[in-house]
C-alpha cells in the first residue's frame, strides 16, 4: 500500500475517534493531560484492531486466495457504505460522559467502540498484503488516530463543533474508493 492510500485509510478510520474525543472532552471537561491519555488509548486501539484483523486475513488468504480481492472489496464497501448511511442519517451517538471524570476503563471502551470498523478493514488488508507490509500501515493508522484524537480533545475543550456528518460521508467514500481500487487491480491489472 502506498503512502497516500495508507494516509487516506488512516484518516477515514479515525473519524469516529475525532468525534468521540471532541464530544468526550466537551461533556466531561477533561484536562488536557487526560485528553492525551485518551488519545493514546484511541491510537493504540485503532492500531491494534486492524493488526488483529490483518493477522486473521493473512491466515485466511491461503484458503480464499482466488476471491480475496472480492472479500477485501466487500469489507471496505460494507464499512464505507455504513459510514455514508450513518452520515446521511446523521444519527448522533450519545457518549456516556456526562459525569466529570472519565476513567481509563471508559476510555478503553470508547477506544474499542471506535475501532471495530478498523478490525474489518484489517481483515481486508491481511487478505491483500503480507503481514510485514501491513505493519507500517497499522502504525500509521494508530499514529494518525492519536493526532486526530488530540485535535478532537482540543476542539471539545474549546466547544468548537466537529463536522461529523460531512467527515463521516467523506470517510465512507474514501473506503469504498480504496476497495474499488483493490478490486480493479486484480480484475484488470491496474
PDB file of N, CA, C and O in Angstrom, residues 124-180:
ATOM      1  N   UNK A 124      -9.350  -7.131   5.521  1.00  0.00           N
ATOM      2  CA  UNK A 124      -9.133  -6.869   4.099  1.00  0.00           C
ATOM      3  C   UNK A 124      -7.674  -6.613   3.777  1.00  0.00           C
ATOM      4  O   UNK A 124      -7.144  -7.094   2.771  1.00  0.00           O
ATOM      5  N   UNK A 125      -6.980  -5.877   4.640  1.00  0.00           N
ATOM      6  CA  UNK A 125      -5.552  -5.623   4.437  1.00  0.00           C
ATOM      7  C   UNK A 125      -4.757  -6.922   4.496  1.00  0.00           C
ATOM      8  O   UNK A 125      -3.851  -7.140   3.694  1.00  0.00           O
ATOM      9  N   UNK A 126      -5.086  -7.772   5.449  1.00  0.00           N
ATOM     10  CA  UNK A 126      -4.384  -9.048   5.585  1.00  0.00           C
ATOM     11  C   UNK A 126      -4.617  -9.964   4.403  1.00  0.00           C
ATOM     12  O   UNK A 126      -3.739 -10.756   4.035  1.00  0.00           O
ATOM     13  N   UNK A 127      -5.797  -9.878   3.797  1.00  0.00           N
ATOM     14  CA  UNK A 127      -6.083 -10.689   2.618  1.00  0.00           C
ATOM     15  C   UNK A 127      -5.282 -10.218   1.413  1.00  0.00           C
ATOM     16  O   UNK A 127      -4.903 -11.003   0.560  1.00  0.00           O
ATOM     17  N   UNK A 128      -5.042  -8.929   1.346  1.00  0.00           N
ATOM     18  CA  UNK A 128      -4.387  -8.344   0.181  1.00  0.00           C
ATOM     19  C   UNK A 128      -2.869  -8.261   0.289  1.00  0.00           C
ATOM     20  O   UNK A 128      -2.188  -8.257  -0.730  1.00  0.00           O
ATOM     21  N   UNK A 129      -2.343  -8.119   1.482  1.00  0.00           N
ATOM     22  CA  UNK A 129      -0.918  -7.857   1.655  1.00  0.00           C
ATOM     23  C   UNK A 129      -0.326  -8.793   2.708  1.00  0.00           C
ATOM     24  O   UNK A 129      -1.014  -9.194   3.642  1.00  0.00           O
ATOM     25  N   UNK A 130       0.960  -9.075   2.557  1.00  0.00           N
ATOM     26  CA  UNK A 130       1.672  -9.843   3.577  1.00  0.00           C
ATOM     27  C   UNK A 130       1.705  -9.033   4.864  1.00  0.00           C
ATOM     28  O   UNK A 130       1.704  -7.797   4.836  1.00  0.00           O
ATOM     29  N   UNK A 131       1.745  -9.718   5.986  1.00  0.00           N
ATOM     30  CA  UNK A 131       1.625  -9.048   7.286  1.00  0.00           C
ATOM     31  C   UNK A 131       2.725  -8.015   7.498  1.00  0.00           C
ATOM     32  O   UNK A 131       2.490  -6.954   8.065  1.00  0.00           O
ATOM     33  N   UNK A 132       3.930  -8.271   7.031  1.00  0.00           N
ATOM     34  CA  UNK A 132       5.003  -7.290   7.211  1.00  0.00           C
ATOM     35  C   UNK A 132       4.759  -6.029   6.386  1.00  0.00           C
ATOM     36  O   UNK A 132       5.244  -4.962   6.729  1.00  0.00           O
ATOM     37  N   UNK A 133       3.987  -6.125   5.300  1.00  0.00           N
ATOM     38  CA  UNK A 133       3.626  -4.933   4.528  1.00  0.00           C
ATOM     39  C   UNK A 133       2.522  -4.130   5.214  1.00  0.00           C
ATOM     40  O   UNK A 133       2.377  -2.943   4.971  1.00  0.00           O
ATOM     41  N   UNK A 134       1.739  -4.801   6.040  1.00  0.00           N
ATOM     42  CA  UNK A 134       0.622  -4.152   6.727  1.00  0.00           C
ATOM     43  C   UNK A 134       1.093  -3.417   7.982  1.00  0.00           C
ATOM     44  O   UNK A 134       0.461  -2.443   8.413  1.00  0.00           O
ATOM     45  N   UNK A 135       2.207  -3.835   8.555  1.00  0.00           N
ATOM     46  CA  UNK A 135       2.646  -3.275   9.843  1.00  0.00           C
ATOM     47  C   UNK A 135       2.810  -1.762   9.818  1.00  0.00           C
ATOM     48  O   UNK A 135       2.353  -1.074  10.730  1.00  0.00           O
ATOM     49  N   UNK A 136       3.453  -1.234   8.790  1.00  0.00           N
ATOM     50  CA  UNK A 136       3.648   0.221   8.779  1.00  0.00           C
ATOM     51  C   UNK A 136       2.330   0.944   8.563  1.00  0.00           C
ATOM     52  O   UNK A 136       2.128   2.054   9.059  1.00  0.00           O
ATOM     53  N   UNK A 137       1.393   0.329   7.838  1.00  0.00           N
ATOM     54  CA  UNK A 137       0.068   0.930   7.669  1.00  0.00           C
ATOM     55  C   UNK A 137      -0.654   0.974   9.010  1.00  0.00           C
ATOM     56  O   UNK A 137      -1.295   1.968   9.350  1.00  0.00           O
ATOM     57  N   UNK A 138      -0.520  -0.093   9.791  1.00  0.00           N
ATOM     58  CA  UNK A 138      -1.143  -0.157  11.113  1.00  0.00           C
ATOM     59  C   UNK A 138      -0.538   0.916  12.029  1.00  0.00           C
ATOM     60  O   UNK A 138      -1.264   1.594  12.763  1.00  0.00           O
ATOM     61  N   UNK A 139       0.754   1.085  11.973  1.00  0.00           N
ATOM     62  CA  UNK A 139       1.411   2.129  12.770  1.00  0.00           C
ATOM     63  C   UNK A 139       0.916   3.509  12.335  1.00  0.00           C
ATOM     64  O   UNK A 139       0.647   4.379  13.171  1.00  0.00           O
ATOM     65  N   UNK A 140       0.749   3.697  11.021  1.00  0.00           N
ATOM     66  CA  UNK A 140       0.244   4.979  10.522  1.00  0.00           C
ATOM     67  C   UNK A 140      -1.188   5.215  10.988  1.00  0.00           C
ATOM     68  O   UNK A 140      -1.546   6.334  11.383  1.00  0.00           O
ATOM     69  N   UNK A 141      -2.009   4.174  10.992  1.00  0.00           N
ATOM     70  CA  UNK A 141      -3.390   4.293  11.463  1.00  0.00           C
ATOM     71  C   UNK A 141      -3.406   4.701  12.938  1.00  0.00           C
ATOM     72  O   UNK A 141      -4.123   5.621  13.333  1.00  0.00           O
ATOM     73  N   UNK A 142      -2.611   4.022  13.755  1.00  0.00           N
ATOM     74  CA  UNK A 142      -2.554   4.353  15.184  1.00  0.00           C
ATOM     75  C   UNK A 142      -2.031   5.756  15.428  1.00  0.00           C
ATOM     76  O   UNK A 142      -2.577   6.509  16.243  1.00  0.00           O
ATOM     77  N   UNK A 143      -0.956   6.132  14.721  1.00  0.00           N
ATOM     78  CA  UNK A 143      -0.377   7.469  14.894  1.00  0.00           C
ATOM     79  C   UNK A 143      -1.317   8.568  14.436  1.00  0.00           C
ATOM     80  O   UNK A 143      -1.453   9.610  15.098  1.00  0.00           O
ATOM     81  N   UNK A 144      -1.975   8.355  13.310  1.00  0.00           N
ATOM     82  CA  UNK A 144      -2.930   9.345  12.803  1.00  0.00           C
ATOM     83  C   UNK A 144      -4.093   9.500  13.769  1.00  0.00           C
ATOM     84  O   UNK A 144      -4.533  10.621  14.044  1.00  0.00           O
ATOM     85  N   UNK A 145      -4.574   8.386  14.297  1.00  0.00           N
ATOM     86  CA  UNK A 145      -5.675   8.442  15.262  1.00  0.00           C
ATOM     87  C   UNK A 145      -5.256   9.199  16.512  1.00  0.00           C
ATOM     88  O   UNK A 145      -6.035   9.995  17.053  1.00  0.00           O
ATOM     89  N   UNK A 146      -4.049   8.972  16.976  1.00  0.00           N
ATOM     90  CA  UNK A 146      -3.536   9.694  18.140  1.00  0.00           C
ATOM     91  C   UNK A 146      -3.582  11.202  17.891  1.00  0.00           C
ATOM     92  O   UNK A 146      -4.118  11.966  18.707  1.00  0.00           O
ATOM     93  N   UNK A 147      -3.054  11.630  16.766  1.00  0.00           N
ATOM     94  CA  UNK A 147      -3.001  13.066  16.445  1.00  0.00           C
ATOM     95  C   UNK A 147      -4.403  13.640  16.272  1.00  0.00           C
ATOM     96  O   UNK A 147      -4.731  14.701  16.826  1.00  0.00           O
ATOM     97  N   UNK A 148      -5.250  12.939  15.531  1.00  0.00           N
ATOM     98  CA  UNK A 148      -6.608  13.425  15.289  1.00  0.00           C
ATOM     99  C   UNK A 148      -7.418  13.444  16.588  1.00  0.00           C
ATOM    100  O   UNK A 148      -8.212  14.366  16.812  1.00  0.00           O
ATOM    101  N   UNK A 149      -7.196  12.482  17.461  1.00  0.00           N
ATOM    102  CA  UNK A 149      -7.897  12.474  18.752  1.00  0.00           C
ATOM    103  C   UNK A 149      -7.450  13.646  19.623  1.00  0.00           C
ATOM    104  O   UNK A 149      -8.269  14.240  20.334  1.00  0.00           O
ATOM    105  N   UNK A 150      -6.167  13.972  19.574  1.00  0.00           N
ATOM    106  CA  UNK A 150      -5.684  15.158  20.299  1.00  0.00           C
ATOM    107  C   UNK A 150      -6.350  16.425  19.766  1.00  0.00           C
ATOM    108  O   UNK A 150      -6.734  17.312  20.545  1.00  0.00           O
ATOM    109  N   UNK A 151      -6.506  16.490  18.458  1.00  0.00           N
ATOM    110  CA  UNK A 151      -7.211  17.630  17.862  1.00  0.00           C
ATOM    111  C   UNK A 151      -8.657  17.648  18.352  1.00  0.00           C
ATOM    112  O   UNK A 151      -9.190  18.711  18.698  1.00  0.00           O
ATOM    113  N   UNK A 152      -9.286  16.479  18.416  1.00  0.00           N
ATOM    114  CA  UNK A 152     -10.655  16.386  18.923  1.00  0.00           C
ATOM    115  C   UNK A 152     -10.775  16.856  20.366  1.00  0.00           C
ATOM    116  O   UNK A 152     -11.700  17.586  20.713  1.00  0.00           O
ATOM    117  N   UNK A 153      -9.834  16.454  21.201  1.00  0.00           N
ATOM    118  CA  UNK A 153      -9.828  16.904  22.595  1.00  0.00           C
ATOM    119  C   UNK A 153      -9.702  18.423  22.646  1.00  0.00           C
ATOM    120  O   UNK A 153     -10.430  19.104  23.389  1.00  0.00           O
ATOM    121  N   UNK A 154      -8.801  18.952  21.852  1.00  0.00           N
ATOM    122  CA  UNK A 154      -8.596  20.408  21.818  1.00  0.00           C
ATOM    123  C   UNK A 154      -9.889  21.122  21.391  1.00  0.00           C
ATOM    124  O   UNK A 154     -10.304  22.103  22.018  1.00  0.00           O
ATOM    125  N   UNK A 155     -10.527  20.617  20.335  1.00  0.00           N
ATOM    126  CA  UNK A 155     -11.771  21.234  19.860  1.00  0.00           C
ATOM    127  C   UNK A 155     -12.880  21.116  20.901  1.00  0.00           C
ATOM    128  O   UNK A 155     -13.614  22.077  21.151  1.00  0.00           O
ATOM    129  N   UNK A 156     -13.009  19.939  21.503  1.00  0.00           N
ATOM    130  CA  UNK A 156     -14.056  19.726  22.505  1.00  0.00           C
ATOM    131  C   UNK A 156     -13.877  20.596  23.731  1.00  0.00           C
ATOM    132  O   UNK A 156     -14.856  21.115  24.280  1.00  0.00           O
ATOM    133  N   UNK A 157     -12.638  20.762  24.161  1.00  0.00           N
ATOM    134  CA  UNK A 157     -12.383  21.603  25.339  1.00  0.00           C
ATOM    135  C   UNK A 157     -12.707  23.064  25.047  1.00  0.00           C
ATOM    136  O   UNK A 157     -12.992  23.839  25.953  1.00  0.00           O
ATOM    137  N   UNK A 158     -12.665  23.458  23.795  1.00  0.00           N
ATOM    138  CA  UNK A 158     -12.961  24.841  23.411  1.00  0.00           C
ATOM    139  C   UNK A 158     -14.359  25.008  22.823  1.00  0.00           C
ATOM    140  O   UNK A 158     -14.690  26.055  22.279  1.00  0.00           O
ATOM    141  N   UNK A 159     -15.151  23.932  22.893  1.00  0.00           N
ATOM    142  CA  UNK A 159     -16.525  23.947  22.411  1.00  0.00           C
ATOM    143  C   UNK A 159     -16.624  24.316  20.927  1.00  0.00           C
ATOM    144  O   UNK A 159     -17.505  25.055  20.518  1.00  0.00           O
ATOM    145  N   UNK A 160     -15.702  23.816  20.135  1.00  0.00           N
ATOM    146  CA  UNK A 160     -15.717  24.028  18.692  1.00  0.00           C
ATOM    147  C   UNK A 160     -16.328  22.786  18.045  1.00  0.00           C
ATOM    148  O   UNK A 160     -15.836  21.679  18.244  1.00  0.00           O
ATOM    149  N   UNK A 161     -17.412  22.956  17.277  1.00  0.00           N
ATOM    150  CA  UNK A 161     -18.085  21.784  16.710  1.00  0.00           C
ATOM    151  C   UNK A 161     -17.238  21.073  15.646  1.00  0.00           C
ATOM    152  O   UNK A 161     -16.481  21.688  14.914  1.00  0.00           O
ATOM    153  N   UNK A 162     -17.415  19.753  15.579  1.00  0.00           N
ATOM    154  CA  UNK A 162     -16.746  18.919  14.586  1.00  0.00           C
ATOM    155  C   UNK A 162     -17.755  18.601  13.488  1.00  0.00           C
ATOM    156  O   UNK A 162     -18.874  18.201  13.800  1.00  0.00           O
ATOM    157  N   UNK A 163     -17.398  18.785  12.212  1.00  0.00           N
ATOM    158  CA  UNK A 163     -18.354  18.499  11.123  1.00  0.00           C
ATOM    159  C   UNK A 163     -18.520  16.989  10.921  1.00  0.00           C
ATOM    160  O   UNK A 163     -18.055  16.412   9.940  1.00  0.00           O
ATOM    161  N   UNK A 164     -19.203  16.360  11.871  1.00  0.00           N
ATOM    162  CA  UNK A 164     -19.318  14.899  11.908  1.00  0.00           C
ATOM    163  C   UNK A 164     -19.956  14.335  10.646  1.00  0.00           C
ATOM    164  O   UNK A 164     -19.460  13.367  10.070  1.00  0.00           O
ATOM    165  N   UNK A 165     -21.033  14.909  10.228  1.00  0.00           N
ATOM    166  CA  UNK A 165     -21.778  14.371   9.079  1.00  0.00           C
ATOM    167  C   UNK A 165     -20.915  14.357   7.818  1.00  0.00           C
ATOM    168  O   UNK A 165     -20.793  13.321   7.158  1.00  0.00           O
ATOM    169  N   UNK A 166     -20.332  15.474   7.474  1.00  0.00           N
ATOM    170  CA  UNK A 166     -19.513  15.559   6.258  1.00  0.00           C
ATOM    171  C   UNK A 166     -18.289  14.655   6.362  1.00  0.00           C
ATOM    172  O   UNK A 166     -17.931  13.962   5.407  1.00  0.00           O
ATOM    173  N   UNK A 167     -17.640  14.652   7.526  1.00  0.00           N
ATOM    174  CA  UNK A 167     -16.440  13.826   7.703  1.00  0.00           C
ATOM    175  C   UNK A 167     -16.764  12.350   7.563  1.00  0.00           C
ATOM    176  O   UNK A 167     -15.999  11.590   6.945  1.00  0.00           O
ATOM    177  N   UNK A 168     -17.894  11.926   8.089  1.00  0.00           N
ATOM    178  CA  UNK A 168     -18.284  10.516   8.019  1.00  0.00           C
ATOM    179  C   UNK A 168     -18.590  10.103   6.581  1.00  0.00           C
ATOM    180  O   UNK A 168     -18.173   9.037   6.125  1.00  0.00           O
ATOM    181  N   UNK A 169     -19.292  10.943   5.851  1.00  0.00           N
ATOM    182  CA  UNK A 169     -19.612  10.638   4.449  1.00  0.00           C
ATOM    183  C   UNK A 169     -18.344  10.579   3.610  1.00  0.00           C
ATOM    184  O   UNK A 169     -18.144   9.645   2.816  1.00  0.00           O
ATOM    185  N   UNK A 170     -17.458  11.555   3.774  1.00  0.00           N
ATOM    186  CA  UNK A 170     -16.196  11.568   3.017  1.00  0.00           C
ATOM    187  C   UNK A 170     -15.367  10.332   3.343  1.00  0.00           C
ATOM    188  O   UNK A 170     -14.800   9.692   2.451  1.00  0.00           O
ATOM    189  N   UNK A 171     -15.298   9.975   4.619  1.00  0.00           N
ATOM    190  CA  UNK A 171     -14.539   8.785   5.025  1.00  0.00           C
ATOM    191  C   UNK A 171     -15.111   7.533   4.372  1.00  0.00           C
ATOM    192  O   UNK A 171     -14.364   6.664   3.900  1.00  0.00           O
ATOM    193  N   UNK A 172     -16.418   7.412   4.324  1.00  0.00           N
ATOM    194  CA  UNK A 172     -17.051   6.270   3.676  1.00  0.00           C
ATOM    195  C   UNK A 172     -16.737   6.195   2.194  1.00  0.00           C
ATOM    196  O   UNK A 172     -16.438   5.124   1.653  1.00  0.00           O
ATOM    197  N   UNK A 173     -16.780   7.331   1.517  1.00  0.00           N
ATOM    198  CA  UNK A 173     -16.457   7.375   0.086  1.00  0.00           C
ATOM    199  C   UNK A 173     -15.008   6.952  -0.142  1.00  0.00           C
ATOM    200  O   UNK A 173     -14.700   6.196  -1.080  1.00  0.00           O
ATOM    201  N   UNK A 174     -14.100   7.412   0.709  1.00  0.00           N
ATOM    202  CA  UNK A 174     -12.681   7.047   0.571  1.00  0.00           C
ATOM    203  C   UNK A 174     -12.498   5.540   0.742  1.00  0.00           C
ATOM    204  O   UNK A 174     -11.780   4.897  -0.030  1.00  0.00           O
ATOM    205  N   UNK A 175     -13.145   4.940   1.734  1.00  0.00           N
ATOM    206  CA  UNK A 175     -13.022   3.492   1.943  1.00  0.00           C
ATOM    207  C   UNK A 175     -13.575   2.708   0.751  1.00  0.00           C
ATOM    208  O   UNK A 175     -12.963   1.728   0.307  1.00  0.00           O
ATOM    209  N   UNK A 176     -14.695   3.137   0.210  1.00  0.00           N
ATOM    210  CA  UNK A 176     -15.247   2.475  -0.977  1.00  0.00           C
ATOM    211  C   UNK A 176     -14.290   2.636  -2.154  1.00  0.00           C
ATOM    212  O   UNK A 176     -14.061   1.698  -2.929  1.00  0.00           O
ATOM    213  N   UNK A 177     -13.700   3.816  -2.293  1.00  0.00           N
ATOM    214  CA  UNK A 177     -12.720   4.042  -3.360  1.00  0.00           C
ATOM    215  C   UNK A 177     -11.509   3.130  -3.233  1.00  0.00           C
ATOM    216  O   UNK A 177     -11.034   2.562  -4.228  1.00  0.00           O
ATOM    217  N   UNK A 178     -11.003   2.959  -2.013  1.00  0.00           N
ATOM    218  CA  UNK A 178      -9.861   2.061  -1.799  1.00  0.00           C
ATOM    219  C   UNK A 178     -10.243   0.612  -2.107  1.00  0.00           C
ATOM    220  O   UNK A 178      -9.459  -0.134  -2.707  1.00  0.00           O
ATOM    221  N   UNK A 179     -11.440   0.203  -1.713  1.00  0.00           N
ATOM    222  CA  UNK A 179     -11.907  -1.145  -2.024  1.00  0.00           C
ATOM    223  C   UNK A 179     -12.050  -1.362  -3.524  1.00  0.00           C
ATOM    224  O   UNK A 179     -11.673  -2.412  -4.054  1.00  0.00           O
ATOM    225  N   UNK A 180     -12.571  -0.362  -4.220  1.00  0.00           N
ATOM    226  CA  UNK A 180     -12.714  -0.447  -5.672  1.00  0.00           C
ATOM    227  C   UNK A 180     -11.351  -0.545  -6.342  1.00  0.00           C
ATOM    228  O   UNK A 180     -11.169  -1.318  -7.288  1.00  0.00           O
TER     229      UNK A 180
END
